[in-house]
XYZ file of C-alpha atoms in Angstrom:
698
model
C 46.084 49.540 91.365
C 49.337 51.285 92.354
C 49.242 54.826 93.513
C 51.524 57.023 91.402
C 52.980 60.037 93.226
C 51.544 63.314 92.020
C 53.697 64.941 89.358
C 55.549 68.148 90.136
C 54.728 70.758 87.532
C 56.303 74.206 87.297
C 54.716 76.090 84.445
C 56.523 79.382 85.128
C 60.147 78.315 84.765
C 61.655 76.360 81.873
C 64.979 74.662 82.524
C 67.592 74.641 79.750
C 69.458 71.285 79.656
C 73.114 71.481 80.591
C 72.666 74.528 82.842
C 72.281 74.552 86.652
C 68.700 74.624 87.912
C 67.832 77.984 89.434
C 64.250 77.115 90.453
C 61.995 74.101 90.915
C 58.982 72.931 92.886
C 59.707 70.741 95.908
C 57.513 67.666 96.535
C 56.175 69.420 99.648
C 54.825 72.235 97.444
C 57.424 74.882 98.331
C 59.199 76.793 95.567
C 62.980 76.330 95.732
C 65.207 79.153 94.424
C 68.988 78.901 94.075
C 71.376 81.847 94.405
C 74.827 81.705 92.805
C 76.578 83.951 95.343
C 76.086 85.197 98.930
C 75.256 88.661 97.589
C 72.558 87.276 95.283
C 71.196 85.187 98.177
C 70.226 88.274 100.181
C 68.918 90.142 97.130
C 66.802 87.172 96.011
C 65.237 86.763 99.456
C 64.233 90.430 99.569
C 62.893 90.332 96.013
C 60.807 87.168 96.557
C 59.480 88.432 99.873
C 58.244 91.586 98.157
C 56.806 89.893 95.060
C 55.331 86.644 96.472
C 51.898 86.559 98.011
C 51.131 85.212 101.491
C 49.940 81.881 100.042
C 53.266 81.189 98.241
C 55.919 79.351 100.241
C 59.515 79.447 99.044
C 63.042 78.580 100.103
C 66.232 80.313 98.940
C 69.494 78.339 99.125
C 73.086 79.100 98.199
C 74.323 76.997 95.281
C 76.219 73.989 96.638
C 75.153 74.466 100.250
C 73.944 71.491 102.354
C 70.372 72.821 102.096
C 70.656 72.932 98.294
C 71.928 69.351 98.185
C 69.200 68.114 100.543
C 66.459 69.737 98.447
C 67.898 68.157 95.295
C 68.067 64.710 96.914
C 64.472 64.871 98.129
C 63.174 65.991 94.728
C 65.342 63.403 92.961
C 64.011 60.641 95.207
C 60.439 61.727 94.497
C 60.954 61.516 90.739
C 62.707 58.149 91.001
C 59.703 56.730 92.830
C 57.387 58.177 90.169
C 59.548 56.680 87.391
C 59.377 53.234 89.002
C 55.623 53.454 89.298
C 55.289 54.471 85.640
C 57.491 51.552 84.576
C 55.309 49.113 86.501
C 52.148 50.634 85.080
C 53.064 51.005 81.376
C 55.782 48.357 81.012
C 56.985 47.978 77.414
C 55.700 51.397 76.307
C 57.775 53.086 78.984
C 60.947 51.169 78.012
C 60.455 52.008 74.329
C 60.057 55.703 75.163
C 63.279 55.636 77.228
C 65.195 53.994 74.359
C 63.960 56.597 71.872
C 64.894 59.441 74.200
C 68.385 58.013 74.783
C 68.939 57.601 71.035
C 67.778 61.162 70.357
C 70.174 62.542 72.965
C 73.085 60.593 71.466
C 72.269 61.790 67.924
C 71.873 65.378 69.103
C 75.265 65.230 70.785
C 76.833 63.822 67.601
C 75.237 66.557 65.496
C 76.518 69.129 67.931
C 80.021 67.670 67.645
C 80.254 67.907 63.842
C 78.479 71.247 63.257
C 80.393 74.379 62.360
C 79.721 75.981 65.730
C 80.563 73.273 68.286
C 81.370 73.999 71.873
C 85.089 73.576 71.229
C 84.950 76.365 68.643
C 82.575 78.700 70.472
C 85.240 79.743 72.965
C 87.739 80.276 70.155
C 85.284 82.320 68.116
C 84.309 84.431 71.116
C 87.933 85.308 71.767
C 89.390 85.635 68.260
C 86.319 86.187 66.072
C 84.211 83.916 63.882
C 85.621 82.101 60.844
C 83.602 79.813 58.606
C 86.824 78.044 57.620
C 87.791 76.947 61.071
C 87.088 73.378 62.212
C 88.044 71.180 65.102
C 90.326 68.214 64.611
C 90.426 65.013 66.639
C 88.008 63.357 69.014
C 86.922 66.311 71.089
C 84.087 65.014 73.249
C 81.379 67.565 73.920
C 79.550 67.690 77.214
C 76.309 65.798 77.499
C 73.687 67.906 75.848
C 70.047 67.624 75.056
C 68.423 68.653 71.814
C 67.575 72.093 73.129
C 71.150 72.843 74.051
C 72.575 71.500 70.791
C 70.146 73.488 68.701
C 70.896 76.617 70.695
C 74.635 76.275 70.101
C 74.534 75.195 66.459
C 72.070 77.926 65.469
C 74.129 80.724 66.972
C 73.943 83.742 64.677
C 77.507 84.962 64.180
C 76.368 87.880 62.019
C 74.281 89.161 64.910
C 77.141 88.420 67.283
C 79.102 91.244 65.660
C 76.552 93.731 66.992
C 76.820 92.487 70.598
C 79.969 94.263 71.759
C 80.508 94.735 75.467
C 81.060 98.099 77.109
C 83.947 98.814 79.476
C 82.505 100.795 82.378
C 84.396 103.408 84.337
C 83.386 101.634 87.538
C 81.991 98.169 88.110
C 81.095 96.605 91.435
C 83.849 94.123 92.372
C 82.914 90.448 92.373
C 84.776 87.773 94.325
C 86.213 85.263 91.863
C 86.472 82.351 94.306
C 86.021 81.860 98.022
C 85.873 79.297 100.804
C 82.564 78.556 102.499
C 82.025 75.805 105.050
C 85.241 74.068 104.023
C 84.474 74.077 100.295
C 86.142 76.139 97.600
C 83.725 77.883 95.263
C 85.134 79.323 92.061
C 83.828 80.985 88.937
C 82.960 78.668 86.060
C 84.911 80.818 83.605
C 88.688 80.511 83.531
C 90.750 83.336 85.013
C 93.261 84.689 82.539
C 96.275 86.840 83.264
C 95.329 90.447 82.519
C 97.398 92.518 80.107
C 98.180 95.128 82.755
C 99.705 92.406 84.943
C 102.210 91.655 82.203
C 102.861 95.379 81.875
C 103.657 95.540 85.600
C 106.172 92.739 85.071
C 107.987 94.916 82.544
C 108.698 97.413 85.323
C 110.199 94.612 87.388
C 112.718 93.949 84.624
C 114.276 97.304 85.470
C 113.841 96.842 89.227
C 115.699 93.524 89.191
C 118.504 95.041 87.122
C 118.908 98.040 89.464
C 118.858 95.961 92.634
C 121.150 93.236 91.264
C 123.745 95.543 89.682
C 123.882 97.696 92.817
C 124.573 94.646 94.979
C 127.359 93.237 92.764
C 129.120 96.582 92.383
C 130.283 96.543 96.023
C 129.815 92.958 97.325
C 129.876 93.434 101.097
C 127.670 92.404 104.012
C 126.070 95.846 104.161
C 125.271 95.745 100.452
C 123.692 92.309 100.880
C 121.474 93.647 103.667
C 120.354 96.589 101.550
C 119.721 94.235 98.606
C 117.457 91.961 100.666
C 115.438 94.856 102.132
C 114.922 96.597 98.783
C 113.926 93.401 96.995
C 111.455 92.324 99.704
C 109.704 95.700 99.484
C 109.380 95.362 95.693
C 108.315 91.722 95.950
C 105.601 92.538 98.494
C 103.982 95.128 96.228
C 104.011 92.644 93.334
C 102.558 89.940 95.565
C 99.754 92.193 96.845
C 98.840 93.321 93.349
C 98.642 89.701 92.205
C 96.501 88.816 95.234
C 93.982 91.611 94.696
C 93.692 90.869 90.977
C 93.098 87.190 91.728
C 90.539 87.844 94.474
C 88.319 90.452 92.848
C 86.987 90.781 89.321
C 86.169 94.309 88.189
C 87.511 94.780 84.644
C 86.762 98.492 84.628
C 88.655 101.711 83.968
C 88.899 102.546 87.665
C 90.869 99.339 88.287
C 93.429 100.369 85.666
C 93.906 103.747 87.343
C 94.450 101.978 90.675
C 97.090 99.731 89.116
C 98.738 102.760 87.515
C 98.940 104.491 90.905
C 100.598 101.438 92.471
C 103.046 101.301 89.559
C 103.895 104.974 90.075
C 104.657 104.251 93.739
C 106.776 101.277 92.719
C 108.623 103.446 90.199
C 109.335 106.033 92.896
C 110.588 103.319 95.251
C 113.001 102.062 92.580
C 114.486 105.516 91.929
C 115.510 105.755 95.584
C 117.063 102.292 96.068
C 120.733 102.982 95.287
C 121.289 105.793 97.792
C 118.758 104.577 100.386
C 121.396 103.532 102.988
C 122.718 107.114 103.156
C 120.208 109.726 102.005
C 116.995 108.434 100.362
C 115.715 105.852 102.856
C 112.770 108.053 103.891
C 111.773 108.597 100.262
C 111.967 104.869 99.479
C 109.794 103.946 102.475
C 107.350 106.762 101.693
C 106.658 105.367 98.221
C 106.370 101.847 99.661
C 103.858 102.939 102.305
C 101.871 104.931 99.744
C 101.296 101.728 97.753
C 100.612 99.570 100.807
C 98.228 101.964 102.550
C 96.410 102.521 99.267
C 95.823 98.755 99.204
C 94.579 98.886 102.818
C 92.064 101.617 101.935
C 90.965 99.519 98.958
C 90.362 96.543 101.264
C 88.300 98.647 103.677
C 86.209 99.951 100.804
C 85.674 96.431 99.427
C 84.611 95.175 102.877
C 81.547 97.449 102.777
C 80.669 96.458 99.221
C 80.947 92.712 100.008
C 79.658 92.424 103.604
C 79.688 88.605 103.572
C 83.516 88.695 103.609
C 83.975 91.811 105.715
C 85.915 90.129 108.519
C 88.395 88.415 106.189
C 89.007 91.530 104.094
C 89.346 93.844 107.110
C 91.782 91.330 108.604
C 93.998 91.716 105.552
C 93.755 95.518 105.834
C 94.859 95.270 109.468
C 97.827 93.132 108.391
C 98.953 96.121 106.292
C 98.345 98.899 108.822
C 100.240 97.359 111.769
C 103.652 96.947 110.050
C 103.176 100.342 108.372
C 103.452 101.984 111.795
C 106.818 100.276 112.272
C 108.026 101.432 108.842
C 107.137 105.021 109.731
C 108.987 104.696 113.036
C 112.082 103.317 111.263
C 112.429 106.595 109.324
C 113.044 108.468 112.587
C 115.573 105.989 114.019
C 119.256 105.869 113.098
C 121.338 102.801 112.267
C 121.862 100.190 113.635
C 118.694 100.465 115.798
C 116.708 100.987 112.605
C 117.370 97.384 111.552
C 115.309 96.008 114.444
C 112.200 97.921 113.347
C 112.827 97.059 109.689
C 112.996 93.320 110.227
C 110.001 93.177 112.558
C 108.017 95.073 109.923
C 109.254 92.730 107.171
C 108.205 89.649 109.129
C 104.735 91.134 109.707
C 104.447 92.102 106.039
C 105.423 88.651 104.789
C 103.533 86.534 107.310
C 100.660 88.769 108.416
C 98.047 87.176 106.189
C 99.150 83.601 106.869
C 99.199 84.352 110.619
C 95.580 85.498 110.370
C 94.633 82.277 108.576
C 96.458 80.117 111.128
C 94.729 81.961 113.978
C 91.294 81.432 112.424
C 91.959 77.746 111.794
C 93.448 77.114 115.241
C 91.148 79.273 117.355
C 89.268 76.177 118.548
C 92.399 75.076 120.396
C 92.226 78.097 122.704
C 88.473 78.189 123.221
C 85.451 76.512 121.679
C 83.528 79.744 122.028
C 86.288 81.654 120.248
C 86.464 79.006 117.535
C 82.725 79.205 116.949
C 82.905 82.977 116.764
C 85.762 82.826 114.257
C 83.779 80.387 112.108
C 80.879 82.823 112.043
C 83.057 85.825 111.201
C 85.176 84.024 108.606
C 82.407 81.865 107.151
C 83.363 83.310 103.761
C 87.021 83.817 102.883
C 88.377 84.902 99.481
C 90.685 82.426 97.775
C 93.441 82.739 95.191
C 92.951 80.912 91.916
C 95.605 78.194 91.630
C 96.047 78.592 87.867
C 96.410 82.356 88.117
C 98.874 82.161 91.011
C 101.117 79.605 89.336
C 101.067 81.473 86.014
C 101.994 84.758 87.679
C 104.765 83.117 89.709
C 106.100 81.341 86.627
C 106.090 84.643 84.745
C 108.127 86.300 87.495
C 110.615 83.428 87.607
C 110.953 83.727 83.834
C 111.826 87.405 84.292
C 114.541 86.426 86.757
C 116.001 83.825 84.400
C 115.837 86.396 81.616
C 117.797 88.886 83.714
C 120.501 86.279 84.318
C 120.902 85.884 80.536
C 120.862 89.607 79.749
C 123.414 90.265 82.505
C 125.888 87.996 80.679
C 126.007 90.211 77.607
C 129.107 92.285 76.967
C 130.602 94.101 73.970
C 133.701 92.735 72.265
C 136.309 94.696 70.288
C 138.755 91.837 69.523
C 139.182 90.743 65.910
C 137.991 87.156 66.554
C 136.197 87.333 69.888
C 136.478 83.621 70.759
C 138.258 84.190 74.052
C 137.815 83.534 77.761
C 135.139 86.245 78.023
C 133.018 84.473 75.431
C 133.612 81.085 77.042
C 132.540 82.310 80.482
C 129.420 83.930 79.044
C 128.434 80.714 77.240
C 128.977 78.704 80.430
C 126.690 81.157 82.232
C 124.102 80.732 79.489
C 124.263 76.936 79.882
C 123.869 77.364 83.629
C 120.748 79.548 83.237
C 119.291 77.084 80.727
C 119.838 74.216 83.171
C 118.069 76.096 85.969
C 115.160 76.875 83.651
C 115.003 73.187 82.665
C 115.026 72.035 86.267
C 112.377 74.479 87.473
C 109.859 74.375 84.632
C 110.253 70.823 83.340
C 112.000 68.449 85.730
C 110.329 69.572 88.959
C 106.965 70.170 87.241
C 107.018 66.866 85.362
C 104.639 64.069 86.437
C 102.816 66.222 88.988
C 100.082 64.357 90.810
C 99.134 67.165 93.175
C 100.421 70.727 93.198
C 101.703 72.107 96.491
C 98.911 74.698 96.630
C 96.266 72.004 96.367
C 98.073 69.388 98.440
C 97.721 70.911 101.942
C 97.844 74.161 103.886
C 101.439 73.595 105.022
C 102.750 72.704 101.561
C 100.979 75.675 99.996
C 102.421 78.114 102.536
C 105.888 76.614 102.100
C 105.615 76.829 98.306
C 104.649 80.488 98.505
C 107.337 81.407 101.042
C 110.302 79.530 99.546
C 110.008 81.355 96.220
C 111.248 84.560 97.827
C 114.710 83.234 98.881
C 114.914 81.262 95.631
C 114.427 84.349 93.475
C 116.563 86.638 95.648
C 119.514 84.256 95.778
C 119.387 83.580 92.038
C 119.350 87.315 91.236
C 122.303 87.839 93.564
C 124.220 85.001 91.900
C 123.367 86.249 88.396
C 124.505 89.797 89.194
C 127.817 88.456 90.543
C 128.193 86.236 87.470
C 127.924 89.294 85.219
C 131.056 90.644 86.956
C 132.886 87.323 86.710
C 132.289 87.149 82.954
C 134.165 90.421 82.252
C 136.935 89.776 84.811
C 140.428 89.575 83.231
C 142.077 87.397 85.885
C 142.611 84.361 83.618
C 144.401 83.490 80.393
C 143.088 84.717 77.041
C 141.118 87.526 78.728
C 142.761 90.800 77.749
C 141.081 93.883 79.148
C 141.635 95.673 75.810
C 139.271 93.194 74.121
C 136.329 94.836 75.912
C 134.739 98.163 75.099
C 135.284 101.092 77.496
C 131.996 100.538 79.345
C 132.921 96.963 80.250
C 136.576 97.745 80.929
C 135.375 99.778 83.902
C 133.580 96.686 85.263
C 136.479 94.314 84.528
C 138.677 93.296 87.487
C 142.008 91.526 87.640
C 141.240 89.940 90.998
C 138.051 88.392 92.404
C 137.042 89.708 95.815
C 135.808 87.314 98.472
C 132.447 89.069 98.514
C 131.933 88.462 94.812
C 132.799 84.793 95.209
C 130.345 84.391 98.085
C 127.573 86.266 96.271
C 127.968 83.984 93.244
C 128.437 80.590 94.888
C 126.191 81.046 97.949
C 123.433 82.538 95.779
C 123.651 79.586 93.412
C 123.650 77.175 96.353
C 120.556 78.657 98.020
C 118.714 78.834 94.688
C 119.431 75.162 93.956
C 118.410 74.078 97.464
C 115.241 76.199 97.288
C 114.250 74.476 94.044
C 114.687 71.156 95.833
C 112.333 72.304 98.608
C 109.810 73.496 96.017
C 109.941 70.052 94.426
C 109.370 68.444 97.837
C 106.182 70.447 98.372
C 104.623 68.859 95.271
C 103.260 65.334 95.194
C 104.601 63.565 92.117
C 103.369 60.428 90.435
C 105.372 57.301 91.131
C 107.172 55.771 88.171
C 107.533 51.977 88.520
C 111.087 50.776 87.833
C 112.490 54.325 87.818
C 116.286 54.381 87.892
C 116.429 56.836 90.804
C 113.742 57.730 93.296
C 112.713 61.318 93.913
C 114.178 61.172 97.423
C 117.589 60.101 96.144
C 117.614 62.674 93.351
C 116.787 65.496 95.754
C 119.375 64.239 98.228
C 122.000 64.540 95.489
C 120.737 68.031 94.671
C 121.043 69.159 98.302
C 124.542 67.667 98.495
C 125.607 69.638 95.411
C 124.052 72.791 96.882
C 126.065 72.284 100.078
C 129.245 71.855 98.045
C 128.531 75.057 96.137
C 128.069 76.896 99.425
C 131.674 76.223 100.481
C 133.230 76.636 97.030
C 134.310 80.277 97.727
C 136.876 78.880 100.182
C 138.863 77.670 97.153
C 140.687 80.986 96.611
C 142.987 79.497 93.951
C 140.173 79.297 91.388
C 140.080 82.142 88.890
C 136.848 83.372 87.270
C 136.963 80.875 84.387
C 137.693 77.920 86.677
C 135.003 79.016 89.142
C 132.304 79.345 86.484
C 133.355 76.061 84.859
C 133.155 74.235 88.194
C 129.729 75.588 89.138
C 128.318 74.955 85.664
C 129.591 71.379 85.760
C 127.932 70.805 89.133
C 124.617 72.258 87.953
C 124.738 70.065 84.831
C 125.481 67.070 87.041
C 122.240 67.766 88.941
C 120.314 68.143 85.680
C 121.646 64.912 84.156
C 121.052 63.057 87.412
C 117.391 64.062 87.339
C 117.050 63.169 83.670
C 118.623 59.784 84.304
C 116.552 59.231 87.446
C 113.145 59.767 85.827
C 113.883 57.182 83.117
C 113.036 53.499 83.540
C 115.222 50.466 84.103
C 115.449 48.344 80.965
C 114.557 51.116 78.523
C 117.153 52.770 76.321
C 117.596 56.509 76.023
C 117.272 56.424 72.230
C 114.520 54.629 70.344
C 110.915 54.662 69.200
C 107.795 54.402 71.285
C 106.709 51.030 72.570
C 103.001 50.370 72.769
C 101.910 50.093 76.370
C 104.871 52.070 77.707
C 104.656 55.300 79.617
C 105.714 57.213 76.529
C 102.629 56.040 74.709
C 100.286 57.300 77.410
C 98.975 53.835 78.335
C 99.201 52.496 81.849
C 97.953 49.743 84.085
C 94.337 49.813 85.137
C 94.219 50.884 88.751
C 90.466 50.674 89.136
C 88.347 50.835 92.261
C 87.441 47.674 94.110
C 83.727 48.351 93.626
C 84.075 47.763 89.878
C 85.965 44.478 89.771
C 83.934 43.223 86.882
C 84.816 46.156 84.654
C 88.411 45.944 85.827
C 88.734 42.350 84.683
C 87.310 43.259 81.281
C 89.696 46.211 80.961
C 92.643 43.944 81.783
C 91.532 41.457 79.121
C 91.284 44.311 76.597
C 94.796 45.421 77.448
C 96.138 41.887 77.092
C 94.406 41.496 73.741
C 95.902 44.777 72.526
C 99.369 43.630 73.532
C 98.939 40.275 71.768
C 97.784 41.860 68.510
C 100.473 44.543 68.521
C 103.606 44.033 66.399
C 106.175 42.038 68.310
C 109.206 43.945 69.580
C 112.528 42.315 70.224
C 113.435 42.552 73.878
C 115.138 40.432 76.468
C 113.059 38.250 78.749
C 112.308 39.607 82.164
C 112.847 43.212 81.097
C 110.314 45.360 82.997
C 108.318 47.939 81.101
C 107.921 51.495 82.350
C 104.254 52.244 82.983
C 102.307 54.923 84.840
C 99.556 53.875 87.224
C 96.456 55.928 87.902
C 93.025 55.321 89.380
C 89.911 56.042 87.353
C 86.345 54.672 87.152
C 86.077 51.628 84.920
C 83.165 53.117 83.003
C 85.386 55.997 81.869
C 88.236 53.711 80.874
C 85.857 51.513 78.901
C 84.204 54.461 77.121
C 87.529 55.980 76.147
C 88.816 52.622 74.883
C 85.678 52.162 72.781
C 86.098 55.683 71.362
C 89.372 54.581 69.811
C 88.283 51.103 68.771
C 89.451 49.994 65.361
C 92.053 52.729 65.072
C 95.729 52.059 64.609
C 97.634 53.028 67.733
C 94.519 54.137 69.643
C 95.329 55.832 72.938
C 93.435 56.354 76.164
C 92.767 60.076 76.609
C 94.043 60.469 80.146
C 93.537 64.247 80.166
C 89.869 63.932 79.239
C 89.349 61.260 81.883
C 90.987 63.465 84.484
C 88.705 66.347 83.590
C 85.643 64.126 83.912
C 86.503 62.861 87.386
C 88.451 65.883 88.621
C 87.320 67.953 91.596
C 88.478 71.104 93.283
C 90.279 71.000 96.583
C 91.877 73.912 98.303
C 93.221 75.459 101.451
C 92.518 78.780 103.078
C 93.898 81.765 101.269
C 95.244 79.970 98.206
């Protein structure tokens, strides 16, 4: 008779299906406890040591650690061996029980999917309130759930939910949202949304951008450009730090709002001293800047004692603030031009202090193995920025910049008709801003395979850094464009057609500085967008008309042409704006043409099996050749039964290729079986096989 391994029974802890196991009994008899965070790890060890008797053995592991995985594998192997023994012993009875259990799980999942309170609606109800009239539409696939989980969700009492309001505390202990540990990125299961106060901070930057931009274009000289760059970098750094802290730590208390309000007050004070900073208010501007920065340093020091597991990393960031602050203080007591040396050293340390710390930690092994080991111990835990939050905040700031470029074009007309050169130049500027918005948010973000932040450390750093010159140069160009629009140096542009406020800004001759601000700013912004596109890894489109390399080469060539356009002194404001707008549109249309496919028209309806229909070729793994062959036969059968389309022989079809497990492809095909125009749900497949990769600090 076979010996069946002794069953593992834990009568004190009941596991809810669908949730991570927090405790179980190891085959060796030791109790295994799982902590969700480093802080909980220490607290759980102390608690169990105090409560457990001397005859109780236990282990406490951090969720996802190698020890956690090893304990799971050993317990899993034990139960697999027990299952095999039971199958040999009971035979048909065991198989029948397994079939019944599988059928019950499938029915429970289906019931969960069609009830009034499915998982897809729970999140919506929790955020916007319960409604008995609301239903989900489509084939939303719920996560695998057992009967216990389905019953728990479907029986949720929404009347009682009204009495379960949460309290906003004055102070709440900060919690790290995501962090790196032993090369892995750990992040909260809940999604990180942009807070309302972050959007409120952006409103202040609307005014900051307008003040800095208008001041620069009023007197377009080299000195004004220098002052513009310094003032904008100071404002940008405060915004960047505030975004970083919000992304790192979750508090959601009243105290956090007061901290943000203090930083905003410092930023407001900095802005009120920008215009006259070169002559009289430099000390005041730097004082407000240092007040915000040193407040952030004190906050980091305080956090380092609350979260000791990340003390080294957080104190390192505080040090990266304190060191350049000493140089800023020294620059107040030094006259020009010697002051510029201290300013630019401090700026470099402010911008690259954190990344320098990360590079030093990562490369310390090169200098000494002992030093590298010590750095690994000190920086075993390192806070990370959430990729969704960072991209959303950056996109919001870029939107502000594009919005400023549109608002700056506005003027007030007093002519009877108003369809004159002023209006034409403003519309051309509007088209130009629209093209830039199209390129940044749609062309360069289309068909992304891997975002720069997730791709590698170098690409993430480059993506973060290049946004600063991109935004600065575009603001400079937009501020100069606002002056070109109201210039009366061309035909059909009478100064009397403008109101008094804009007559003061109107010029009858374009200065060289204004030309360089406009064209060089546009050139650097266009080239910076090309570099941003290079940092991303895009999907390859078979039979694309133009490759990404060729399209970006054309973009850089246009940017270089724009850079030298100010040398054409014969161009008036209307001709200059028309030329630049035409070149920007040429870049846009080149990209639109390049991402289309050879053999497909630009106007028409969707063709089944094309990239527009969401279907692609089956790039499956080599370990699933059998399923791959079946998937290919299914695709061929679909094509044969589809209505025939007239097309020339040998015309290639545009398809997207992606790798996915065959079991997922088969399940998603079967989900749409028998439906007209059924599609493979690529997004759902990506979520099922997706993982989280990351690099230090982002």
